[in-house]
C-alpha angles and dihedrals in degrees: 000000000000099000086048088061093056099044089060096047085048091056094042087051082048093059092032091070098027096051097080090044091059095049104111094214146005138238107208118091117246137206079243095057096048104051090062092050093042091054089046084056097045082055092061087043090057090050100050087046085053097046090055097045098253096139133357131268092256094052082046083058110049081043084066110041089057101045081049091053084044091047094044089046095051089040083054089046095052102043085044082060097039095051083043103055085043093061105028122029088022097053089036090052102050091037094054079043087055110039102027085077089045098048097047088053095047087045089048097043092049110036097020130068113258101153092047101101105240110239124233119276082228097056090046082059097053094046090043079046099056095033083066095046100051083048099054088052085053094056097046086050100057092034079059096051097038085055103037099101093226085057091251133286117290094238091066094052088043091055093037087055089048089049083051094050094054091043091055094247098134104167093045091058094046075057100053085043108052085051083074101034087064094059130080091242086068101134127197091261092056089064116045083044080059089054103052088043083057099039087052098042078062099053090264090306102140086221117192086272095058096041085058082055104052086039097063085040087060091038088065102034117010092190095054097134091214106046082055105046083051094053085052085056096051089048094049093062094048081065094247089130097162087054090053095054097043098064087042083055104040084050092053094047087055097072119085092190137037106277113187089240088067100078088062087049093063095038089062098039092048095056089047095051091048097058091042091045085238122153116282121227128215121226126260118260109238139152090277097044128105125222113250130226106309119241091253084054085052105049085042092059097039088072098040130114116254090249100050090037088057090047095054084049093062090041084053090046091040085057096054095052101047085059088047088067089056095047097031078166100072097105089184089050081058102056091038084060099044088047088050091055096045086050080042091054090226097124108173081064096046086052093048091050095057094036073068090046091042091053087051098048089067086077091049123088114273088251096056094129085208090078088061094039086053092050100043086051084049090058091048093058100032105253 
């Protein structure tokens, strides 16, 4: 319906501008159509001056001879425009009519967005709605704790840096933690926080900054899940990719029992050891975790076609989401869906999985290493 619309006003703007350069002639009277007329009259007069003796038959002459010069040299500068403006502004003008549609469609199909549904103009309100209002809290809060003479409790600059974090202001939230990693209440957490909100201020490069960072995190607690999973990082784009995977795998061996952070673990272990042909590990069974494809799924799929295997895939991925919408509070359910997608190359689902992750990661300690995990993954998809 709508692209039926646009076609007609294109069409309408088309004949807009082609309409006057069809036109045969014109009825306005031009500089062009008066000299010819005014010469023609100059002959009569000629010939009146002549007939009363006014002046003689050889001045008459020459009187002629040059209007009709006159007359010849305007009839050869008309028809030079005219052919002009036939070939040149004419033609410029109905090609640019013409093309100027077909270009900005072409240029719109192939670098815009068409098949992207448009959202309400009421629910832009609310969500600018509720974008101005998270930013006004955040201005109250740090003009609270700027103001506050003991320079405000940490717990407020801690969750200030969190509220910047989800807001994109990276570098806000590197300031309000830094406030707290200056203080001897700096706990391991703080750190290694300090370090994701620097890693990601520098498009997920953990920069020296950020390795200070991770260091003084290990330095108070060597089994902070985060603060490892974010030396393995640094580690892993310094090319010592063994090494990576060896302190993602030693963490994970530490725990008896399952522990929510895992599942990131073996995400990321997993992809490492996929491009660096390592042994892969399984995840831990545990009371939040979901029980994988059976053996019998497996075998099946292994002798299927690509096209039906692709297809059980998406029957296995449908499943889990329709689960999902009974227990909308399995926040690894979650992150199983959002990285099906992503293998699925479906990525405005994949988004909309780990926006969910992402909501129930607010309950969840600051270390957890699956809130960096959810907002790297954001940034992958764009979103």
């Amino acid at each position: 319906m709508i692209w039926g619309i646009f076609g007609l006003l294109t069409l309408v703007a088309i004949g807009i501008v082609l309409y006057p350069l069809l036109l045969s002639k014109s009825n306005t009277l031009t500089r062009g159509d008066a000299v010819p007329a005014i010469l023609a009259d100059q002959m009569q007069e000629i010939e009146r001056d002549m007939d009363r003796g006014l002046i003689s038959e050889q001045e008459a002459q020459a009187a002629r001879l040059e209007i009709k010069k006159r007359i010849l040299a305007t009839t050869r500068n008309l028809e030079a425009k005219a052919g002009s403006s036939r070939s040149g502004g004419r033609g410029t003008l109905v090609v640019a009519a013409v093309l100027a549609p077909v270009i900005a469609a072409g240029y719109y199909l192939t670098m815009g967005s068409p098949e992207v549904p448009s959202m309400a103009f009421a629910a832009r309100a609310e969500e600018r709605a509720q974008t101005d209002e998270v930013t006004a809290l955040a201005i109250q809060l740090r003009e609270r704790l700027v103001s506050d003479p003991t320079g405000g409790p940490s717990e407020g600059w801690m969750l200030l840096g969190q509220t910047y974090q989800r807001m994109g202001r990276t570098v806000d939230a590197v300031e309000a933690f830094e406030v707290v990693a200056k203080r001897e209440d700096a706990t391991s957490a703080t750190f290694s926080m300090l370090a994701e909100a620097v890693a990601v201020a520098n498009d997920g490069v953990v920069i020296p900054r950020a390795k200070l960072a991770i260091d003084r995190a290990l330095e108070l607690d060597p089994s902070n899940p985060a603060a490892t999973y974010f030396e393995s990082l640094y580690h892993l784009q310094k090319e010592e990719t063994r090494k990576a995977y060896d302190l993602l795998v030693s963490r994970l061996n530490q725990e008896k029992t399952f522990v929510p952070w895992m599942e990131t673990y073996v995400l990321q272990i997993n992809r490492i050891a996929a491009a660096a042909d390592l042994p892969v590990v399984d995840l831990p069974s545990g009371p939040t975790s979901q029980p994988g494809p059976s053996a019998a799924d497996v075998a099946a799929a292994s002798e299927m076609n690509d096209a039906d295997r692709a297809e059980f895939i998406r029957s296995m991925v449908s499943r889990l989401a329709e689960r999902l919408e009974d227990d909308p509070d399995d926040l690894d359910g979650w992150m199983r869906l959002a990285n099906a997608y992503t293998v699925l190359q479906e990525p405005d689902r994949a988004i909309a999985a780990y926006r969910k992750a992402e909501a129930l990661l607010e309950q969840q300690p600051a270390s957890d290493p699956r809130r960096a995990a959810v907002r790297a993954a954001l940034e992958r998809l764009g979103g």
